[in-house]
Amino acid sequence: MALDAAWRGAVAELRAEVRSFLAEERERGGYRPMVDGWVQGVDPEFSRRLASRGWVGMVVPREYGGAGSTALRRWVVTDELLAAGAPVAAHWIGDRQVAPSLLRHGTEEQRRKFLPGIASAELIFCLGMSEPDAGSDLAAVRTRAERHPDGRWVLNGTKLWTSHAQVAGAILLLARSSPLGERRHVGLSQFLVELPRDGVSIRPIQTIDGKAHFNEVVFDDVALPEDALLGTEGEGWRQVTMELAYERSGPERISSSVPLLLAWGDSLRAEDQSAREEYAALIARLVMLRRMSVEIAAELEEGSVPETRAAMVKALGGEFEQRVVESVSRFFGAVPSFSGTELETQLAHGLTHAPTFGVRGGATDILLGIVAKSVGAR
Ligand SMILES: Cc1cc2nc3c(=O)[nH]c(=O)nc-3n(C[C@H](O)[C@H](O)[C@H](O)COP(=O)(O)OP(=O)(O)OC[C@H]3O[C@@H](n4cnc5c(N)ncnc54)[C@H](O)[C@@H]3O)c2cc1C
């Protein structure tokens, strides 16, 4: 198959390069590996070191400050970063989905304004989709964007679970730009909103591990310039649906707990027969899921938007990530400490993050519903 040949040949060198960079970083204490590094590992300096090597904004054309590379090469780099538990959260959302959205829907001015900051990892983006009563049912979004006669927009509403808003320089936001009618998917629009800003208050929400990576973000009569609109007014639903293929199919939907899996593998002895069998079963699953994910990356590169298969990757990937934590926990057999051995620390991170695997980016029930509809089951 063409993908195999390209895969083995062209990217082996890139993999080796990323691995050697990461090994050097760990050796000099540049980062400590962690489960879910793409969510909890906010380290702008680390992101900038990656950017200086051309590993952020890889698919952004050179004229906008990016590497002008391919989605497949980006897949390889992100796969290595996640497996090594690197702290990549600061640039993740901008790199993964805001940049492709700007390239697809943005004006030339918007691209020139935001893409160089994303590609250099100087600009942290966050994503304002979910709301207190709009999660799985995203079309229930109530945040309002009203256009004033002078062209300006005024925003009012509340976003919830907004990862990294407290450190972000901008938010890509979904709002209702015309009153809610019978067809709820109509009348939504996307906006690029620079932060911090008058009228925007950001309240961190503490999680079970005592950290606070996500937030409630309240917009109170926030004035936006006319050119804050991304794409076409009223077409926000269609635009967001396209973005979800990027959001749901990447290696981060499979590999969040791989640092734990690898630490477990390193600890297994020859006589741990049943643990080794479970480890092998997990590795087999991982290989299959990575294969699905990389095929979607190839399709995205060709311009198609395989939403249903992206939903499959997210649903199966979330189950896999959870099973890794459950399996290691079962064989470990004790309550792990955050300051124990490498395996124990990763397990502690895994146990506190696992409840989110099947919810974030779309709950598993909803994703399975999307898949079922596409194969004819109602
Ligand atoms: C770690 C993390 C980071 C996040 N970061 C962001 C972010 O940066 N920006 C952002 O906008 N959002 C973010 N989110 C929010 C995330 O997208 C939502 O949590 C998700 O879409 C689910 O919405 P909800 O939490 O309102 O749950 P609900 O939609 O209320 O779902 C709760 C449960 O009910 C089930 N359920 C709901 N509807 C149905 C149905 N019709 N049929 C069957 N079962 C159903 C779901 O499967 C789920 O198990 C984040 C979430 C997490 C956990």
Tab-separated table of C-alpha atoms and ligand atoms in Angstrom:
chain	number	residue	atom	x	y	z
A	1	MET	CA	0.000	0.000	0.000
A	2	ALA	CA	1.291	3.475	-0.953
A	3	LEU	CA	0.925	4.786	2.579
A	4	ASP	CA	3.234	2.068	3.932
A	5	ALA	CA	6.043	2.848	1.544
A	6	ALA	CA	5.811	6.565	2.213
A	7	TRP	CA	5.444	5.897	5.895
A	8	ARG	CA	8.479	3.712	6.359
A	9	GLY	CA	10.764	5.620	4.046
A	10	ALA	CA	10.140	9.327	4.335
A	11	VAL	CA	9.254	9.580	7.993
A	12	ALA	CA	11.760	7.270	9.718
A	13	GLU	CA	14.331	10.042	9.813
A	14	LEU	CA	11.820	12.512	11.216
A	15	ARG	CA	10.833	10.075	13.986
A	16	ALA	CA	14.475	9.595	14.931
A	17	GLU	CA	15.018	13.359	14.999
A	18	VAL	CA	12.030	13.973	17.302
A	19	ARG	CA	13.023	11.087	19.602
A	20	SER	CA	16.546	12.364	19.951
A	21	PHE	CA	15.290	15.901	20.721
A	22	LEU	CA	12.952	14.504	23.392
A	23	ALA	CA	15.654	12.321	24.940
A	24	GLU	CA	17.954	15.355	25.203
A	25	GLU	CA	15.154	17.404	26.735
A	26	ARG	CA	14.494	14.750	29.394
A	27	GLU	CA	18.169	14.360	30.132
A	28	ARG	CA	18.656	18.043	30.837
A	29	GLY	CA	15.398	18.252	32.837
A	30	GLY	CA	13.535	20.163	30.103
A	31	TYR	CA	10.346	18.264	30.957
A	32	ARG	CA	9.017	15.344	32.960
A	33	PRO	CA	6.847	12.855	30.982
A	34	MET	CA	3.156	12.864	31.866
A	35	VAL	CA	-0.081	11.185	30.890
A	36	ASP	CA	-2.323	13.637	29.011
A	37	GLY	CA	0.513	16.059	28.257
A	38	TRP	CA	-1.590	17.641	25.521
A	39	VAL	CA	-4.188	18.682	28.111
A	40	GLN	CA	-2.291	19.257	31.362
A	41	GLY	CA	1.190	20.080	30.098
A	42	VAL	CA	1.116	23.830	29.524
A	43	ASP	CA	4.736	24.874	28.980
A	44	PRO	CA	4.997	27.807	26.542
A	45	GLU	CA	8.819	27.645	26.590
A	46	PHE	CA	8.777	23.983	25.569
A	47	SER	CA	6.271	24.768	22.801
A	48	ARG	CA	8.537	27.538	21.545
A	49	ARG	CA	11.511	25.151	21.476
A	50	LEU	CA	9.444	22.805	19.311
A	51	ALA	CA	8.360	25.708	17.106
A	52	SER	CA	11.962	26.759	16.535
A	53	ARG	CA	12.507	23.302	15.006
A	54	GLY	CA	9.507	23.699	12.725
A	55	TRP	CA	7.331	21.223	14.689
A	56	VAL	CA	4.477	23.609	15.449
A	57	GLY	CA	2.324	24.928	12.601
A	58	MET	CA	3.738	22.211	10.367
A	59	VAL	CA	0.867	22.412	7.879
A	60	VAL	CA	0.856	26.221	7.848
A	61	PRO	CA	2.349	27.533	4.580
A	62	ARG	CA	5.737	29.259	4.841
A	63	GLU	CA	4.294	32.619	3.816
A	64	TYR	CA	2.389	32.642	7.126
A	65	GLY	CA	5.369	31.576	9.239
A	66	GLY	CA	4.719	27.819	9.178
A	67	ALA	CA	6.806	24.886	7.973
A	68	GLY	CA	4.758	24.256	4.796
A	69	SER	CA	4.912	20.552	5.564
A	70	THR	CA	2.270	17.804	5.367
A	71	ALA	CA	-0.450	16.483	7.671
A	72	LEU	CA	1.262	13.087	7.648
A	73	ARG	CA	4.565	14.503	8.858
A	74	ARG	CA	2.652	16.435	11.501
A	75	TRP	CA	1.017	13.160	12.528
A	76	VAL	CA	4.431	11.564	13.058
A	77	VAL	CA	5.701	14.450	15.176
A	78	THR	CA	2.580	14.598	17.352
A	79	ASP	CA	2.584	10.790	17.758
A	80	GLU	CA	6.157	10.898	19.109
A	81	LEU	CA	5.428	13.869	21.389
A	82	LEU	CA	2.396	12.178	22.925
A	83	ALA	CA	4.080	8.794	23.419
A	84	ALA	CA	6.905	10.596	25.221
A	85	GLY	CA	4.417	12.432	27.469
A	86	ALA	CA	5.675	15.847	26.360
A	87	PRO	CA	4.022	19.075	27.639
A	88	VAL	CA	2.458	20.264	24.382
A	89	ALA	CA	-0.806	21.807	25.625
A	90	ALA	CA	0.196	25.450	25.079
A	91	HIS	CA	0.225	25.155	21.290
A	92	TRP	CA	-2.098	22.173	20.818
A	93	ILE	CA	-5.437	23.808	19.985
A	94	GLY	CA	-3.978	26.523	17.752
A	95	ASP	CA	-1.830	24.003	15.901
A	96	ARG	CA	-4.418	21.234	15.629
A	97	GLN	CA	-7.558	23.028	14.603
A	98	VAL	CA	-7.427	26.821	14.603
A	99	ALA	CA	-4.679	26.905	11.964
A	100	PRO	CA	-6.534	24.567	9.542
A	101	SER	CA	-9.732	26.583	10.130
A	102	LEU	CA	-7.996	29.850	9.345
A	103	LEU	CA	-6.543	28.313	6.196
A	104	ARG	CA	-9.962	27.056	5.142
A	105	HIS	CA	-12.241	29.911	6.203
A	106	GLY	CA	-10.086	32.902	7.212
A	107	THR	CA	-9.552	36.111	5.272
A	108	GLU	CA	-6.051	37.006	4.149
A	109	GLU	CA	-5.859	39.595	6.976
A	110	GLN	CA	-6.924	37.032	9.573
A	111	ARG	CA	-4.354	34.529	8.351
A	112	ARG	CA	-1.579	37.123	8.474
A	113	LYS	CA	-2.687	38.244	11.900
A	114	PHE	CA	-2.959	34.867	13.665
A	115	LEU	CA	-1.006	32.162	11.813
A	116	PRO	CA	2.545	33.435	12.495
A	117	GLY	CA	1.797	33.542	16.252
A	118	ILE	CA	0.400	29.992	16.162
A	119	ALA	CA	3.380	28.651	14.198
A	120	SER	CA	5.938	30.287	16.519
A	121	ALA	CA	3.944	29.129	19.596
A	122	GLU	CA	3.844	32.728	20.820
A	123	LEU	CA	0.041	32.798	20.608
A	124	ILE	CA	-1.938	30.363	22.759
A	125	PHE	CA	-5.442	29.665	21.432
A	126	CYS	CA	-8.383	28.210	23.307
A	127	LEU	CA	-11.688	26.855	22.048
A	128	GLY	CA	-15.069	28.214	23.142
A	129	MET	CA	-17.694	25.707	22.091
A	130	SER	CA	-19.252	24.110	25.215
A	131	GLU	CA	-21.637	25.992	27.497
A	132	PRO	CA	-23.465	25.174	30.734
A	133	ASP	CA	-26.398	23.697	28.742
A	134	ALA	CA	-24.646	22.908	25.487
A	135	GLY	CA	-22.105	20.078	25.518
A	136	SER	CA	-23.041	16.978	23.549
A	137	ASP	CA	-25.937	19.012	22.216
A	138	LEU	CA	-23.739	21.753	20.818
A	139	ALA	CA	-26.501	23.254	18.668
A	140	ALA	CA	-28.069	24.443	21.951
A	141	VAL	CA	-25.373	27.174	22.178
A	142	ARG	CA	-26.888	30.358	23.628
A	143	THR	CA	-23.993	32.824	23.639
A	144	ARG	CA	-25.235	35.681	21.480
A	145	ALA	CA	-23.326	37.785	18.957
A	146	GLU	CA	-25.351	40.803	17.877
A	147	ARG	CA	-24.288	42.976	14.987
A	148	HIS	CA	-24.617	46.695	15.597
A	149	PRO	CA	-25.474	49.128	12.781
A	150	ASP	CA	-21.818	50.315	12.696
A	151	GLY	CA	-20.713	46.728	11.887
A	152	ARG	CA	-19.290	45.861	15.317
A	153	TRP	CA	-20.361	42.680	17.095
A	154	VAL	CA	-21.366	42.510	20.754
A	155	LEU	CA	-21.003	39.229	22.628
A	156	ASN	CA	-22.956	38.042	25.677
A	157	GLY	CA	-22.956	34.577	27.221
A	158	THR	CA	-20.994	31.935	29.103
A	159	LYS	CA	-18.592	29.263	27.860
A	160	LEU	CA	-17.665	26.281	30.023
A	161	TRP	CA	-14.764	23.805	30.214
A	162	THR	CA	-12.603	26.163	28.145
A	163	SER	CA	-9.140	24.625	28.388
A	164	HIS	CA	-6.287	27.099	28.963
A	165	ALA	CA	-8.399	30.278	28.640
A	166	GLN	CA	-6.491	31.719	31.617
A	167	VAL	CA	-3.248	31.753	29.611
A	168	ALA	CA	-4.672	32.188	26.100
A	169	GLY	CA	-4.106	35.139	23.794
A	170	ALA	CA	-7.224	34.323	21.759
A	171	ILE	CA	-10.344	32.173	21.713
A	172	LEU	CA	-12.120	30.657	18.719
A	173	LEU	CA	-15.740	30.953	19.724
A	174	LEU	CA	-19.079	29.584	18.520
A	175	ALA	CA	-22.035	31.931	19.078
A	176	ARG	CA	-25.585	32.458	17.915
A	177	SER	CA	-25.614	35.353	15.436
A	178	SER	CA	-29.323	35.245	14.671
A	179	PRO	CA	-32.222	34.342	16.977
A	180	LEU	CA	-32.891	30.697	17.745
A	181	GLY	CA	-35.459	29.370	15.287
A	182	GLU	CA	-36.868	25.941	14.584
A	183	ARG	CA	-33.685	24.810	12.846
A	184	ARG	CA	-31.169	25.097	15.667
A	185	HIS	CA	-28.108	24.469	13.485
A	186	VAL	CA	-28.871	27.596	11.469
A	187	GLY	CA	-27.721	31.046	12.630
A	188	LEU	CA	-24.492	30.070	14.398
A	189	SER	CA	-21.203	31.834	13.602
A	190	GLN	CA	-17.554	31.583	14.628
A	191	PHE	CA	-15.507	34.461	16.004
A	192	LEU	CA	-11.815	35.082	16.649
A	193	VAL	CA	-11.614	36.953	19.937
A	194	GLU	CA	-8.331	38.262	21.317
A	195	LEU	CA	-7.781	37.907	25.078
A	196	PRO	CA	-7.621	39.391	27.660
A	197	ARG	CA	-10.355	41.872	26.860
A	198	ASP	CA	-12.788	44.233	28.587
A	199	GLY	CA	-15.964	42.425	29.558
A	200	VAL	CA	-14.416	38.921	29.533
A	201	SER	CA	-14.021	37.227	32.921
A	202	ILE	CA	-12.225	33.918	33.245
A	203	ARG	CA	-12.724	31.673	36.261
A	204	PRO	CA	-10.530	28.554	36.554
A	205	ILE	CA	-12.285	25.305	37.547
A	206	GLN	CA	-10.350	23.004	39.837
A	207	THR	CA	-10.117	19.313	38.954
A	208	ILE	CA	-9.695	16.271	41.202
A	209	ASP	CA	-5.874	16.506	41.050
A	210	GLY	CA	-5.940	20.056	42.443
A	211	LYS	CA	-5.011	21.627	39.091
A	212	ALA	CA	-7.169	24.005	37.072
A	213	HIS	CA	-6.627	23.653	33.362
A	214	PHE	CA	-10.141	24.523	32.236
A	215	ASN	CA	-12.372	27.502	32.923
A	216	GLU	CA	-15.709	29.205	32.876
A	217	VAL	CA	-15.499	32.223	30.547
A	218	VAL	CA	-18.167	34.931	30.782
A	219	PHE	CA	-18.718	37.536	28.048
A	220	ASP	CA	-20.540	40.632	29.204
A	221	ASP	CA	-21.250	43.143	26.423
A	222	VAL	CA	-17.919	42.413	24.775
A	223	ALA	CA	-17.384	44.603	21.710
A	224	LEU	CA	-15.669	42.955	18.738
A	225	PRO	CA	-14.547	44.506	15.468
A	226	GLU	CA	-16.414	43.559	12.287
A	227	ASP	CA	-13.501	41.398	11.121
A	228	ALA	CA	-13.708	39.131	14.203
A	229	LEU	CA	-16.145	36.940	12.246
A	230	LEU	CA	-14.445	33.782	10.908
A	231	GLY	CA	-15.871	32.498	7.642
A	232	THR	CA	-19.480	33.099	6.733
A	233	GLU	CA	-22.114	34.510	9.063
A	234	GLY	CA	-24.639	31.781	9.902
A	235	GLU	CA	-22.385	28.961	8.670
A	236	GLY	CA	-20.778	28.271	12.061
A	237	TRP	CA	-22.283	24.802	12.389
A	238	ARG	CA	-20.894	23.603	9.073
A	239	GLN	CA	-17.488	25.104	9.868
A	240	VAL	CA	-17.350	23.569	13.351
A	241	THR	CA	-18.370	20.153	12.035
A	242	MET	CA	-15.385	20.243	9.694
A	243	GLU	CA	-13.077	21.161	12.579
A	244	LEU	CA	-14.340	18.224	14.594
A	245	ALA	CA	-12.737	15.818	12.116
A	246	TYR	CA	-9.373	17.362	13.082
A	247	GLU	CA	-10.310	17.403	16.747
A	248	ARG	CA	-11.423	13.786	16.948
A	249	SER	CA	-9.094	11.798	14.727
A	250	GLY	CA	-5.604	12.760	15.890
A	251	PRO	CA	-3.189	10.591	17.857
A	252	GLU	CA	-4.104	12.478	21.052
A	253	ARG	CA	-7.414	10.566	21.060
A	254	ILE	CA	-5.492	7.319	21.358
A	255	SER	CA	-2.209	8.099	23.024
A	256	SER	CA	-3.037	10.173	26.124
A	257	SER	CA	-2.232	7.208	28.360
A	258	VAL	CA	0.593	5.700	26.284
A	259	PRO	CA	3.293	7.129	28.632
A	260	LEU	CA	1.653	4.991	31.349
A	261	LEU	CA	1.448	1.954	29.070
A	262	LEU	CA	5.139	2.243	28.200
A	263	ALA	CA	6.175	2.737	31.844
A	264	TRP	CA	4.160	-0.402	32.682
A	265	GLY	CA	5.807	-2.364	29.857
A	266	ASP	CA	9.252	-1.370	31.173
A	267	SER	CA	8.365	-2.681	34.632
A	268	LEU	CA	7.107	-6.124	33.561
A	269	ARG	CA	9.201	-9.192	34.317
A	270	ALA	CA	9.304	-12.489	32.383
A	271	GLU	CA	7.228	-14.256	35.035
A	272	ASP	CA	4.380	-11.676	34.935
A	273	GLN	CA	2.549	-13.880	32.447
A	274	SER	CA	-1.015	-12.564	32.649
A	275	ALA	CA	0.158	-8.936	32.840
A	276	ARG	CA	2.283	-9.478	29.733
A	277	GLU	CA	-0.715	-10.932	27.902
A	278	GLU	CA	-2.797	-7.880	28.753
A	279	TYR	CA	0.085	-5.618	27.737
A	280	ALA	CA	0.322	-7.384	24.368
A	281	ALA	CA	-3.443	-7.073	23.837
A	282	LEU	CA	-3.212	-3.331	24.503
A	283	ILE	CA	-0.281	-2.898	22.131
A	284	ALA	CA	-2.192	-4.761	19.388
A	285	ARG	CA	-5.144	-2.409	19.855
A	286	LEU	CA	-2.847	0.606	19.814
A	287	VAL	CA	-1.332	-0.457	16.497
A	288	MET	CA	-4.789	-0.823	14.931
A	289	LEU	CA	-6.020	2.540	16.224
A	290	ARG	CA	-2.901	4.391	15.103
A	291	ARG	CA	-3.434	2.924	11.670
A	292	MET	CA	-6.997	4.300	11.542
A	293	SER	CA	-5.838	7.694	12.722
A	294	VAL	CA	-3.032	8.010	10.205
A	295	GLU	CA	-5.337	7.077	7.339
A	296	ILE	CA	-7.654	9.909	8.335
A	297	ALA	CA	-4.670	12.292	8.435
A	298	ALA	CA	-3.960	11.274	4.832
A	299	GLU	CA	-7.560	11.964	3.833
A	300	LEU	CA	-7.610	15.347	5.557
A	301	GLU	CA	-4.510	16.185	3.595
A	302	GLU	CA	-6.296	15.335	0.369
A	303	GLY	CA	-9.082	17.758	1.326
A	304	SER	CA	-11.840	15.371	2.392
A	305	VAL	CA	-13.481	15.531	5.819
A	306	PRO	CA	-14.144	11.975	7.098
A	307	GLU	CA	-16.328	12.978	10.061
A	308	THR	CA	-17.794	9.545	10.735
A	309	ARG	CA	-14.479	7.734	10.840
A	310	ALA	CA	-13.060	10.520	13.002
A	311	ALA	CA	-15.928	9.800	15.424
A	312	MET	CA	-14.976	6.087	15.346
A	313	VAL	CA	-11.347	6.873	16.212
A	314	LYS	CA	-12.428	9.102	19.082
A	315	ALA	CA	-14.907	6.550	20.478
A	316	LEU	CA	-12.549	3.542	20.209
A	317	GLY	CA	-9.505	5.604	21.203
A	318	GLY	CA	-11.219	6.847	24.370
A	319	GLU	CA	-12.120	3.273	25.339
A	320	PHE	CA	-8.537	2.182	24.733
A	321	GLU	CA	-7.087	5.034	26.808
A	322	GLN	CA	-9.398	4.088	29.650
A	323	ARG	CA	-8.574	0.395	29.406
A	324	VAL	CA	-4.856	1.173	29.722
A	325	VAL	CA	-5.483	2.939	33.040
A	326	GLU	CA	-7.854	0.205	34.301
A	327	SER	CA	-5.464	-2.622	33.370
A	328	VAL	CA	-2.373	-1.036	34.919
A	329	SER	CA	-4.353	-0.120	38.018
A	330	ARG	CA	-5.670	-3.689	38.396
A	331	PHE	CA	-2.216	-5.225	38.155
A	332	PHE	CA	-0.592	-2.503	40.275
A	333	GLY	CA	-3.066	-3.279	43.046
A	334	ALA	CA	-2.432	-0.297	45.354
A	335	VAL	CA	-3.270	3.410	45.500
A	336	PRO	CA	-0.496	5.146	43.508
A	337	SER	CA	1.307	8.283	44.643
A	338	PHE	CA	2.104	11.297	42.435
A	339	SER	CA	5.633	11.251	43.809
A	340	GLY	CA	6.388	7.526	43.570
A	341	THR	CA	8.239	5.565	40.876
A	342	GLU	CA	7.805	6.530	37.216
A	343	LEU	CA	5.054	3.912	36.858
A	344	GLU	CA	3.270	5.034	40.024
A	345	THR	CA	3.358	8.708	39.050
A	346	GLN	CA	1.997	7.996	35.590
A	347	LEU	CA	-0.724	5.806	37.071
A	348	ALA	CA	-1.734	8.553	39.521
A	349	HIS	CA	-2.031	10.979	36.580
A	350	GLY	CA	-3.888	8.341	34.569
A	351	LEU	CA	-6.439	7.641	37.293
A	352	THR	CA	-7.262	11.323	37.791
A	353	HIS	CA	-7.576	11.999	34.051
A	354	ALA	CA	-9.284	8.801	32.867
A	355	PRO	CA	-12.828	9.985	33.702
A	356	THR	CA	-12.448	12.684	31.030
A	357	PHE	CA	-11.305	10.371	28.200
A	358	GLY	CA	-14.814	9.381	27.135
A	359	VAL	CA	-16.324	12.868	27.446
A	360	ARG	CA	-14.006	15.562	26.093
A	361	GLY	CA	-14.209	16.276	22.375
A	362	GLY	CA	-17.609	14.541	22.264
A	363	ALA	CA	-19.062	11.921	24.626
A	364	THR	CA	-18.768	8.296	23.491
A	365	ASP	CA	-22.576	7.749	23.320
A	366	ILE	CA	-22.894	10.686	20.943
A	367	LEU	CA	-20.024	9.515	18.757
A	368	LEU	CA	-21.496	6.024	18.524
A	369	GLY	CA	-24.798	7.661	17.532
A	370	ILE	CA	-23.017	9.427	14.650
A	371	VAL	CA	-21.491	6.132	13.527
A	372	ALA	CA	-24.804	4.263	13.838
A	373	LYS	CA	-26.639	6.842	11.720
A	374	SER	CA	-24.015	6.637	9.006
A	375	VAL	CA	-24.470	2.879	8.711
A	376	GLY	CA	-28.229	3.115	8.603
A	377	ALA	CA	-29.210	2.229	12.204
A	378	ARG	CA	-31.658	4.762	13.691
B	1	LIG	C1	-10.672	17.645	29.881
B	1	LIG	C2	-11.727	18.389	29.104
B	1	LIG	C3	-11.367	19.478	28.341
B	1	LIG	C4	-12.345	20.183	27.632
B	1	LIG	N1	-11.962	21.288	26.901
B	1	LIG	C5	-12.894	21.985	26.234
B	1	LIG	C6	-12.533	23.163	25.520
B	1	LIG	O1	-11.369	23.573	25.504
B	1	LIG	N2	-13.507	23.853	24.867
B	1	LIG	C7	-14.807	23.435	24.858
B	1	LIG	O2	-15.615	24.084	24.215
B	1	LIG	N3	-15.181	22.323	25.531
B	1	LIG	C8	-14.259	21.596	26.226
B	1	LIG	N4	-14.634	20.484	26.933
B	1	LIG	C9	-16.065	20.132	26.996
B	1	LIG	C10	-16.424	18.879	26.223
B	1	LIG	O3	-16.408	19.082	24.856
B	1	LIG	C11	-17.806	18.452	26.756
B	1	LIG	O4	-17.585	17.984	28.087
B	1	LIG	C12	-18.443	17.362	25.928
B	1	LIG	O5	-18.841	17.850	24.679
B	1	LIG	C13	-19.672	16.756	26.661
B	1	LIG	O6	-20.551	17.760	27.053
B	1	LIG	P1	-21.071	17.888	28.562
B	1	LIG	O7	-19.879	17.929	29.469
B	1	LIG	O8	-22.027	19.026	28.635
B	1	LIG	O9	-21.791	16.522	28.883
B	1	LIG	P2	-23.300	16.110	28.476
B	1	LIG	O10	-23.534	16.493	27.065
B	1	LIG	O11	-24.227	16.643	29.511
B	1	LIG	O12	-23.206	14.545	28.579
B	1	LIG	C14	-23.170	13.905	29.849
B	1	LIG	C15	-23.409	12.427	29.625
B	1	LIG	O13	-24.705	12.233	29.049
B	1	LIG	C16	-24.610	11.454	27.862
B	1	LIG	N5	-25.524	11.968	26.840
B	1	LIG	C17	-25.789	13.273	26.551
B	1	LIG	N6	-26.671	13.342	25.522
B	1	LIG	C18	-26.980	12.063	25.180
B	1	LIG	C19	-27.806	11.479	24.174
B	1	LIG	N7	-28.514	12.236	23.328
B	1	LIG	N8	-27.843	10.126	24.096
B	1	LIG	C20	-27.127	9.332	24.926
B	1	LIG	N9	-26.319	9.841	25.902
B	1	LIG	C21	-26.219	11.178	26.017
B	1	LIG	C22	-23.169	11.632	27.379
B	1	LIG	O14	-22.729	10.510	26.653
B	1	LIG	C23	-22.393	11.777	28.675
B	1	LIG	O15	-22.030	10.519	29.160
B	1	LIG	C24	-13.704	19.771	27.663
B	1	LIG	C25	-14.063	18.660	28.441
B	1	LIG	C26	-13.099	17.984	29.159
B	1	LIG	C27	-13.530	16.812	29.988
